[in-house]
């Protein structure tokens, strides 16, 4: 023990709760898009439709929470006025709109049944840009050497796996009528959540320093919460549960696990002082900023769901020639 | 680290409010002999008395929001062979030779001038906070009022007027010595030659340009501390924000 | 069908979603709109930074920034009175920045030549040629932040009158004429019955108390408590003592650092003016600081910081700071150069007497210095000062002259008057008695014997040094070690270290000695300097370089004398500077055959007036009651340990104190009780001339002038309301001498008016400008640079043609300062203190304790903290019941005289109850735990900070916190309500733990038994955990 601080200052959190919301939504959106494409290949367009709709809703919901985390949102065009290739966030600034656009257009193509050729290109674009987004979101934090909790191999892996689990979960929540499709999704959820659990365990326990660091800045209850409720439970439910209800419950648990993991790692890393072995007070759950970010994002998702539903129920038939088909869209 | 933004040294400083008479060449940042300086700071800790003059002078000179700091002086009470002793550690941006905060900026708002000063163009910065995350020295923060990244600028507006940074001008013990490390005759060069100096967190690989004389090993990286002033603050709970309340 | 169930669902969801989004993203929307429409100026790379005040090119030419100006004046963030440069925005009149004045020896080392043009003084601070590094002139953290006082929303700018009970915090604003009329004429001012105005109180003939005529006239019942000598005191003294005629005006010394000042005064043989010494920091090779922490506390705080930083890192000096609490006076980076020596609070005297015993017994003292009995002998021996170590003292306890020096006349009745008064010493070679003044050769150092006087009586005599040795030998080194908690080996080591550097070793003490054994502790600490003979020596100690004549019978104006000047007489309200044996109370008791001791409360024969005791004694009526109290920029209720508790109820009752007026820029713990509050200037708006503390080795008259416009209201005839205007208008209305027309005589005997502050202070400036070699005249361009040109008209009107530009020259430089080189001459300090150092002080030795009748000992001794009746403090408050002793440490960041300052209050919003780590653990306490700290006089609650840097058995409290006013409570002025700022009440004030001396029948706070300095250190206390 070197001593005590007689004069010391605390550093504010640069990334606020909106960043957590954005990372959750965009992760799930990409996972849902990948699921949609996989189901389309394996089970056909109809089976993939719910996944594509969820992907559309979440993709539409992602930009606003991201914008909310900028302190100067009016200047977001600055991302596009110059090239900053050394900045992962700069790549993200291009990948995100690419993914959102391709996903929405692919959804439009699917809903209206037109532009078959373009639809295929759009879907490939969606998958490509989606994988790009997964890479940039994981990379953006992992390259920050000054944040040991992010700057390691474990964190990006668990981040990605929890994204995949939450994406699959979101689709299961929305409901997948095609039984084989649902079973495939449940396997995907179980696989990613299980792998996430193993990765989390390996990441934290293998390296004693990392364990000490994590436990110093993240309460054990949060980590336990993430592991048990967020990863183990959905995996087990997905494997052994029967019926839509257990699938939906597994989905909710997976989404909750992804959210809890991101909250723990964002507040934990930023609470950890880089100049002293000290912890800055993280924003409390009841903080106005925290509540605002959650309510705002939930509202955005609901609005996106309504828009996609309107697309399916009213807009698509007007544009389409073929018979009207499409599930009832529901609030994620 | 050359800057992608080709700013002439000396011409870039455009200060808010009334324009100061532009220093005719040769100036501090464009010396007569034509060499480009590389500004650095030597902190002679043997001379620091922890009076926080630099902390306040910097905040006053640059209108920093109260509660944020471009520089401040933590004081630790540490054990030595002569018993407990206060250790003052003036912290500031190290204007690194390899600054990790510049590559991460997605909008090219932050850059390093030819003479080594790491700056932020607060009219371009979108306030994404990525550079704040990337700095291993916690030398950056997001300004409460403008929402843009804020940091020590070596008082570049004063350098352009031929003056010294505000913290150096008012350092009671004479601990802060600022100068051109490329000029062998400068005070910083002479101090670096005469004393063994150390930098903070060399393991971060940023090649910081603030050199400390008399820095205890235990202060080089994260200082291991137990309950002290911070614990008192946290025990007392968040003090109501009186800054606005007062000016009302 | 449009309103199908599904569209209802979609519509409902949309509305809910928009509601949630508006809540969640409200801030984002605001930021977005703000970003798009904001007209905010471009921030560029410098953010909100101020434009530089000027620019300087490589050739050194200055290009001023038209929107700003830089002026040199004086800071009053604490009592060090540093010379500062203030940067002002000429458009808004705001103060942008404050840092050091390069001309001022208090702020720059070395300070620049006085005749350097102001433009060049700015250029000398530039980065070109790194001039500004060596030439930097600094201000401390507080000095940088204190400008916030100028526009503090709580400043009193209009005269106030209480609109409710005293201390209730309700005020109304009143006009200037109403204030002056009510204060002078009195009347039923508050509906509480008639109140005598100042006119009625000024009765210079009728004694206050016919039975005690020595108390003096009724005029003494006006009591004026000003601030310390901050450069404006002399107007208050002119009004109160010279015009009104009360004897009761004194600064805050008795509750600030009187023990130190009295200790030095006893050594320096000037108990009236109380000079003090400071080390020659630039050249000393070893320094011992006891109860003072250079660079953290003690005055001049900042200059000490600068000089000690250089001493420990460049000059190779070593020093030890003896203090129950570790402060920033030492630093890890300078290794073992500066060592902290923990000690049990209130026991420095034991350490010092232990060192003195070892030094005397091992003869490590400076024999060549001590054996020189006179100034002539010293010069013959090449010494720079001399002492009375060899003078013989009458040691027979029963002899009437016990404790006084043997006089030559007592041996040789035939000697002429001068020779007869000479003390006696014994020639070292022959042992024959000699009058000290005539003795050139060394005299005997140690001698105890009996001698037959000319009148036949046989008396014991002993040399001063022998008596000092006797006192030191009263206890063994083991006893001393046990008392102070420092091992014998360390005491011996300190004594040997201190005496291993010849005259280049210095010892100093300050406010840390303010406890109930303060005087002898301080006298002991400063005695160490005499034992190594370092007064006036390079690397030794200096009494300072003095100052230029300002408020004095000066070369241009006599600002002390004036027609009709009154000579105050009578007894100080605090019973200071008046022997109990000369009181009528004493004579009545002796006449009645009673034992005159104890007095009802302590009297102190040879110290200054004791302002700290005024409020308690005046409210009690012993020696007498007050009929009017005027406080100016002072805060005894916050500053005197134990006072608030003992007077709060009594002072609220106007019957005890009919009229109370406070002159202050803020409402503090004392002025909250006032009937009237008169606004005052803060230090950047005020005039004044000050002399610095001892560490400045050259002549220094720091000037204070309004570098910014004064914000206080103006009187009908356009003068800003301030302390001076108040006293002037009251004096004029009462037709007092020395004010109004024909008040100030000039050197030719012409009389000049005194109608406003400037009339007095500009003329004091003329004295400074003409003292010795007159300074040159200031050019218009230089006056424009500094802003002195704003007063050109006023100066031309007030001063003589040949004077005003010279005064401007001095104001342009923030004062008048001798060059650094002038401080040293032919291997010694040039400004030398000449009086005989008193190893034994006969004034002290012939005075008696008014409670016990016992004579005081005339040299340092170790008795431990005692009550007034001489009983041991530790006996009354044993360690079992009171295991801790509370010590207040001076704060680098806070000052007790003002509200919390911007930028500093976030670094330390509150203070803690500092405990030694082991003590805390023993009580099961950790940092952050809430505890109650209880003393015999009160209790405070706060959070624990467990530290290694606190000596065992000590509670450390940083001073300046725990305010009940200055914004810490809600109060109203008319309709405006000032809500309290919670952080401003944060922390604890150790003075709330002070208590009344149980051995005094009349309530009197615990003080040093010898000189009456308040015991605000080493307060007995206990610590209890508060239930969470």
Coordinates of C-alpha atoms in Angstrom, one line a residue, chain C residues 421-802:
Chain C
X421 CA 22.0 51.8 35.6
X422 CA 24.4 49.5 33.8
X423 CA 23.9 45.7 34.5
X424 CA 26.9 44.0 36.0
X425 CA 29.1 41.2 34.5
X426 CA 32.3 39.4 35.6
X427 CA 35.4 39.8 33.4
X428 CA 36.2 36.3 32.1
X429 CA 39.9 36.6 32.8
X430 CA 40.0 38.2 36.2
X431 CA 36.5 37.5 37.5
X432 CA 36.2 41.1 38.6
X433 CA 32.7 42.7 38.4
X434 CA 32.4 45.2 35.6
X435 CA 29.5 47.4 34.3
X436 CA 28.4 45.5 31.1
X437 CA 28.5 48.6 28.9
X438 CA 32.1 49.1 29.7
X439 CA 33.2 45.5 29.3
X440 CA 34.9 44.9 26.0
X441 CA 36.5 41.6 26.7
X442 CA 34.5 38.3 27.2
X443 CA 32.6 38.0 30.5
X444 CA 31.9 34.9 32.7
X445 CA 29.1 32.8 31.2
X446 CA 28.1 30.7 34.2
X447 CA 28.3 32.1 37.7
X448 CA 26.1 31.6 40.8
X449 CA 27.3 33.3 44.0
X450 CA 26.2 35.7 46.7
X451 CA 27.4 39.3 46.7
X452 CA 27.3 42.1 49.2
X453 CA 25.6 45.2 47.9
X454 CA 26.7 48.7 48.7
X455 CA 23.7 49.0 51.2
X456 CA 25.1 46.0 53.0
X457 CA 22.5 43.5 52.0
X458 CA 23.8 40.1 50.8
X459 CA 22.0 38.8 47.8
X460 CA 22.3 35.7 45.6
X461 CA 23.2 36.5 42.0
X462 CA 23.5 34.4 38.9
X463 CA 24.2 35.1 35.2
X464 CA 21.3 34.9 32.8
X465 CA 22.8 31.8 31.1
X466 CA 23.2 30.1 34.5
X467 CA 19.5 30.7 35.2
X468 CA 18.6 29.4 31.8
X469 CA 20.6 26.3 32.5
X470 CA 18.9 25.9 35.9
X471 CA 15.5 26.0 34.3
X472 CA 16.6 23.5 31.6
X473 CA 18.0 21.2 34.3
X474 CA 14.6 21.1 36.2
X475 CA 13.9 18.0 34.3
X476 CA 16.0 15.2 32.9
X477 CA 16.1 14.4 29.2
X478 CA 14.1 11.3 30.0
X479 CA 11.4 13.5 31.6
X480 CA 11.3 15.8 28.6
X481 CA 11.1 12.8 26.2
X482 CA 8.3 11.4 28.2
X483 CA 6.4 14.7 28.1
X484 CA 6.7 15.3 24.4
X485 CA 6.7 11.8 23.0
X486 CA 10.1 12.2 21.2
X487 CA 12.8 9.7 22.2
X488 CA 15.9 11.1 24.1
X489 CA 18.2 10.0 21.3
X490 CA 16.2 12.1 18.8
X491 CA 16.2 15.2 21.1
X492 CA 20.0 14.9 21.4
X493 CA 20.3 14.4 17.6
X494 CA 18.2 17.5 17.0
X495 CA 20.3 19.5 19.5
X496 CA 23.5 18.4 17.9
X497 CA 22.3 18.9 14.3
X498 CA 21.1 22.4 15.2
X499 CA 24.5 23.3 16.7
X500 CA 26.6 21.8 13.9
X501 CA 26.2 24.7 11.4
X502 CA 27.5 27.6 13.4
X503 CA 25.4 30.7 12.7
X504 CA 23.9 29.2 9.6
X505 CA 21.3 27.4 11.6
X506 CA 17.9 29.0 12.4
X507 CA 14.9 28.1 14.5
X508 CA 11.4 29.5 14.0
X509 CA 7.9 29.1 15.4
X510 CA 4.4 30.6 14.7
X511 CA 0.8 29.8 15.3
X512 CA 1.4 26.3 16.4
X513 CA 2.5 27.7 19.7
X514 CA -0.9 29.1 20.5
X515 CA -1.7 26.8 23.5
X516 CA -1.8 27.1 27.2
X517 CA 2.1 27.0 27.4
X518 CA 2.6 29.1 24.3
X519 CA 4.7 32.0 25.6
X520 CA 7.5 29.9 27.2
X521 CA 7.4 27.5 24.3
X522 CA 7.9 30.3 21.8
X523 CA 10.5 32.0 24.0
X524 CA 12.3 28.6 24.2
X525 CA 12.3 28.1 20.4
X526 CA 13.6 31.5 19.6
X527 CA 16.2 31.1 22.4
X528 CA 17.9 28.4 20.2
X529 CA 18.8 31.2 17.8
X530 CA 20.6 33.1 20.6
X531 CA 22.5 30.0 21.7
X532 CA 24.1 29.8 18.2
X533 CA 24.4 33.7 17.9
X534 CA 22.7 33.9 14.5
X535 CA 20.9 37.2 14.7
X536 CA 21.8 39.4 11.7
X537 CA 24.2 36.7 10.4
X538 CA 24.0 35.3 6.8
X539 CA 22.1 32.1 7.1
X540 CA 20.9 33.0 10.5
X541 CA 17.9 35.1 11.4
X542 CA 16.7 38.5 10.4
X543 CA 14.1 41.0 11.8
X544 CA 13.3 42.0 8.2
X545 CA 14.3 44.9 6.0
X546 CA 11.7 47.3 7.4
X547 CA 9.7 49.6 5.2
X548 CA 9.5 53.1 3.8
X549 CA 7.6 55.7 5.9
X550 CA 3.9 55.7 4.9
X551 CA 1.5 56.5 7.8
X552 CA 4.1 58.3 9.9
X553 CA 5.6 61.7 10.5
X554 CA 6.9 61.4 7.0
X555 CA 9.0 63.6 4.7
X556 CA 5.9 65.2 3.1
X557 CA 3.0 64.8 5.6
X558 CA 2.7 64.0 9.3
X559 CA -0.1 61.4 9.2
X560 CA 0.3 60.6 12.9
X561 CA 0.1 64.0 14.6
X562 CA -2.7 66.6 14.1
X563 CA -4.1 69.5 16.1
X564 CA -6.3 68.4 18.9
X565 CA -5.0 64.9 18.9
X566 CA -6.2 63.0 22.0
X567 CA -3.9 60.8 24.1
X568 CA -6.0 57.7 25.2
X569 CA -5.5 56.5 28.8
X570 CA -6.8 53.7 30.9
X571 CA -6.9 50.0 31.1
X572 CA -7.3 47.6 28.1
X573 CA -10.7 46.0 28.1
X574 CA -8.9 42.6 27.8
X575 CA -6.8 43.3 30.9
X576 CA -3.6 43.3 28.7
X577 CA -0.5 45.4 29.3
X578 CA -1.6 46.5 32.8
X579 CA -0.2 45.0 36.0
X580 CA -2.9 43.7 38.4
X581 CA -0.8 45.1 41.2
X582 CA -1.6 48.6 39.9
X583 CA -5.4 48.1 40.0
X584 CA -7.7 49.6 42.7
X585 CA -9.1 46.1 43.2
X586 CA -5.6 45.0 44.3
X587 CA -5.2 48.0 46.6
X588 CA -8.6 47.5 48.1
X589 CA -7.9 43.9 48.9
X590 CA -4.5 44.7 50.4
X591 CA -5.9 47.5 52.4
X592 CA -8.6 45.1 53.8
X593 CA -5.8 42.7 54.7
X594 CA -7.1 40.1 52.3
X595 CA -4.9 38.1 50.0
X596 CA -5.2 40.1 46.8
X597 CA -4.8 36.9 44.7
X598 CA -6.5 35.6 42.7
X599 CA -7.9 38.4 40.6
X600 CA -11.4 37.7 39.3
X601 CA -9.9 37.0 35.9
X602 CA -6.3 37.1 34.6
X603 CA -4.4 40.5 34.1
X604 CA -1.3 40.5 32.0
X605 CA 1.3 43.1 32.9
X606 CA 3.6 43.3 29.9
X607 CA 1.7 42.1 26.8
X608 CA -0.3 44.1 24.3
X609 CA -4.0 44.8 24.6
X610 CA -5.8 41.4 24.4
X611 CA -8.6 41.8 21.8
X612 CA -9.4 38.1 22.1
X613 CA -10.7 38.6 25.6
X614 CA -12.7 41.7 24.9
X615 CA -16.1 40.3 24.0
X616 CA -16.1 37.9 26.9
X617 CA -14.9 40.5 29.5
X618 CA -17.0 43.4 28.1
X619 CA -20.2 41.3 28.1
X620 CA -19.4 40.3 31.7
X621 CA -18.4 43.8 32.8
X622 CA -14.9 43.0 34.2
X623 CA -13.0 45.2 34.0
X624 CA -15.9 47.2 32.6
X625 CA -18.8 47.0 30.2
X626 CA -18.7 48.3 26.6
X627 CA -21.4 50.7 25.3
X628 CA -20.4 50.4 21.7
X629 CA -18.5 47.8 19.7
X630 CA -17.2 48.4 16.1
X631 CA -15.7 45.5 14.3
X632 CA -14.0 46.0 11.0
X633 CA -13.2 43.0 8.7
X634 CA -12.5 40.8 11.8
X635 CA -14.2 37.7 13.0
X636 CA -13.4 36.9 16.7
X637 CA -16.5 34.8 17.1
X638 CA -15.1 32.4 14.5
X639 CA -11.5 32.9 15.4
X640 CA -11.4 32.8 19.2
X641 CA -11.5 29.3 20.6
X642 CA -14.4 28.8 22.9
X643 CA -15.9 32.3 22.4
X644 CA -19.0 31.6 20.4
X645 CA -20.5 29.3 23.0
X646 CA -19.7 31.6 25.9
X647 CA -21.2 34.8 24.4
X648 CA -23.9 33.8 22.0
X649 CA -26.7 34.3 24.5
X650 CA -25.3 37.4 26.1
X651 CA -24.4 39.3 22.9
X652 CA -27.9 39.0 21.6
X653 CA -29.1 41.1 24.6
X654 CA -28.6 44.8 23.8
X655 CA -28.5 45.5 27.5
X656 CA -25.1 43.9 27.6
X657 CA -23.8 45.7 24.6
X658 CA -26.1 48.6 23.5
X659 CA -24.6 49.4 20.1
X660 CA -22.8 47.1 17.7
X661 CA -21.5 48.2 14.2
X662 CA -19.6 45.9 11.8
X663 CA -17.7 47.2 8.8
X664 CA -17.3 44.3 6.4
X665 CA -17.7 43.2 2.8
X666 CA -19.4 40.0 4.0
X667 CA -21.6 38.9 6.8
X668 CA -19.5 36.7 9.0
X669 CA -20.0 34.9 12.4
X670 CA -19.3 38.2 14.3
X671 CA -21.1 40.8 12.1
X672 CA -24.2 38.6 12.1
X673 CA -24.9 40.0 15.6
X674 CA -24.4 43.6 14.5
X675 CA -27.0 46.3 14.6
X676 CA -25.6 48.0 11.5
X677 CA -23.3 46.6 8.8
X678 CA -21.3 49.1 6.8
X679 CA -20.1 47.9 3.4
X680 CA -16.4 47.9 2.8
X681 CA -14.0 47.5 -0.1
X682 CA -12.4 44.2 -0.8
X683 CA -8.6 44.2 -1.3
X684 CA -8.6 44.9 -5.1
X685 CA -10.8 48.0 -4.6
X686 CA -9.0 49.4 -1.6
X687 CA -6.1 51.7 -0.7
X688 CA -3.4 51.0 1.8
X689 CA 0.3 50.7 2.5
X690 CA 1.8 47.6 4.3
X691 CA 5.1 46.4 5.7
X692 CA 5.7 42.7 5.0
X693 CA 6.5 39.9 7.6
X694 CA 10.1 39.3 8.7
X695 CA 11.4 37.0 5.9
X696 CA 11.7 40.0 3.5
X697 CA 15.3 41.2 4.0
X698 CA 14.9 44.5 2.1
X699 CA 12.8 47.7 2.7
X700 CA 9.3 47.0 1.3
X701 CA 6.2 49.2 1.2
X702 CA 3.6 47.2 -0.7
X703 CA 0.9 49.5 -2.1
X704 CA -2.7 48.8 -2.4
X705 CA -4.9 50.8 -4.8
X706 CA -8.2 50.3 -6.5
X707 CA -7.1 48.4 -9.6
X708 CA -10.9 47.8 -10.3
X709 CA -13.8 50.1 -9.6
X710 CA -15.3 49.9 -6.2
X711 CA -18.7 48.2 -6.2
X712 CA -20.0 49.6 -2.9
X713 CA -22.8 52.2 -2.9
X714 CA -21.7 55.9 -3.0
X715 CA -22.6 58.5 -0.5
X716 CA -24.7 61.4 -1.7
X717 CA -21.5 63.4 -2.5
X718 CA -20.2 60.5 -4.7
X719 CA -17.6 58.8 -2.3
X720 CA -17.7 55.1 -2.2
X721 CA -18.9 53.7 1.1
X722 CA -16.0 52.0 3.0
X723 CA -14.3 51.9 6.4
X724 CA -12.6 55.2 5.9
X725 CA -15.7 57.1 4.7
X726 CA -17.6 55.8 7.7
X727 CA -15.1 56.9 10.3
X728 CA -14.5 60.2 8.4
X729 CA -18.2 61.1 8.3
X730 CA -18.8 60.0 11.9
X731 CA -15.8 62.1 13.0
X732 CA -17.0 65.1 11.0
X733 CA -20.5 64.9 12.5
X734 CA -19.0 64.7 16.0
X735 CA -16.6 67.5 15.1
X736 CA -13.6 65.3 16.2
X737 CA -10.0 66.5 15.6
X738 CA -8.0 65.0 12.8
X739 CA -10.8 64.7 10.3
X740 CA -12.6 67.1 7.9
X741 CA -10.8 70.4 7.0
X742 CA -7.3 71.2 8.3
X743 CA -6.7 67.6 9.5
X744 CA -3.4 66.6 7.9
X745 CA -0.3 68.8 8.6
X746 CA 2.3 68.7 5.8
X747 CA 6.0 69.0 6.4
X748 CA 5.8 72.8 6.1
X749 CA 2.9 72.9 8.7
X750 CA 0.2 73.6 6.2
X751 CA -3.1 71.8 7.0
X752 CA -4.9 69.6 4.5
X753 CA -8.4 68.2 4.4
X754 CA -9.4 64.6 5.2
X755 CA -12.8 64.1 3.6
X756 CA -12.3 60.8 1.7
X757 CA -10.0 57.7 1.7
X758 CA -7.8 59.1 -1.0
X759 CA -7.0 62.2 1.0
X760 CA -5.2 60.0 3.6
X761 CA -3.8 57.2 1.5
X762 CA -2.4 59.3 -1.4
X763 CA -0.6 61.5 1.1
X764 CA 0.8 58.3 2.8
X765 CA 2.0 57.5 -0.8
X766 CA 3.7 60.8 -1.0
X767 CA 5.7 59.9 2.2
X768 CA 6.7 56.6 0.6
X769 CA 7.6 58.3 -2.7
X770 CA 9.8 60.9 -1.0
X771 CA 11.3 58.8 1.9
X772 CA 15.1 59.1 1.4
X773 CA 15.8 59.5 -2.3
X774 CA 12.5 60.6 -4.0
X775 CA 11.4 58.2 -6.8
X776 CA 11.1 59.6 -10.4
X777 CA 7.9 60.8 -11.9
X778 CA 5.6 58.5 -13.7
X779 CA 4.9 59.1 -17.4
X780 CA 1.4 59.3 -18.8
X781 CA 2.0 56.2 -21.0
X782 CA 3.0 54.1 -18.0
X783 CA 0.0 55.3 -16.0
X784 CA -2.2 54.3 -19.0
X785 CA -0.7 50.8 -19.0
X786 CA -1.5 50.1 -15.4
X787 CA -4.8 52.1 -15.1
X788 CA -3.4 54.5 -12.5
X789 CA -4.4 57.2 -15.0
X790 CA -8.0 56.7 -13.7
X791 CA -7.0 58.6 -10.6
X792 CA -4.8 61.2 -12.3
X793 CA -7.4 63.9 -11.8
X794 CA -8.0 63.0 -8.1
X795 CA -4.2 62.8 -7.5
X796 CA -3.5 66.1 -9.1
X797 CA -6.3 67.7 -7.0
X798 CA -5.2 66.0 -3.7
X799 CA -1.4 66.2 -3.9
X800 CA 1.1 68.9 -4.6
X801 CA 2.3 69.3 -8.2
X802 CA 5.7 67.7 -7.5

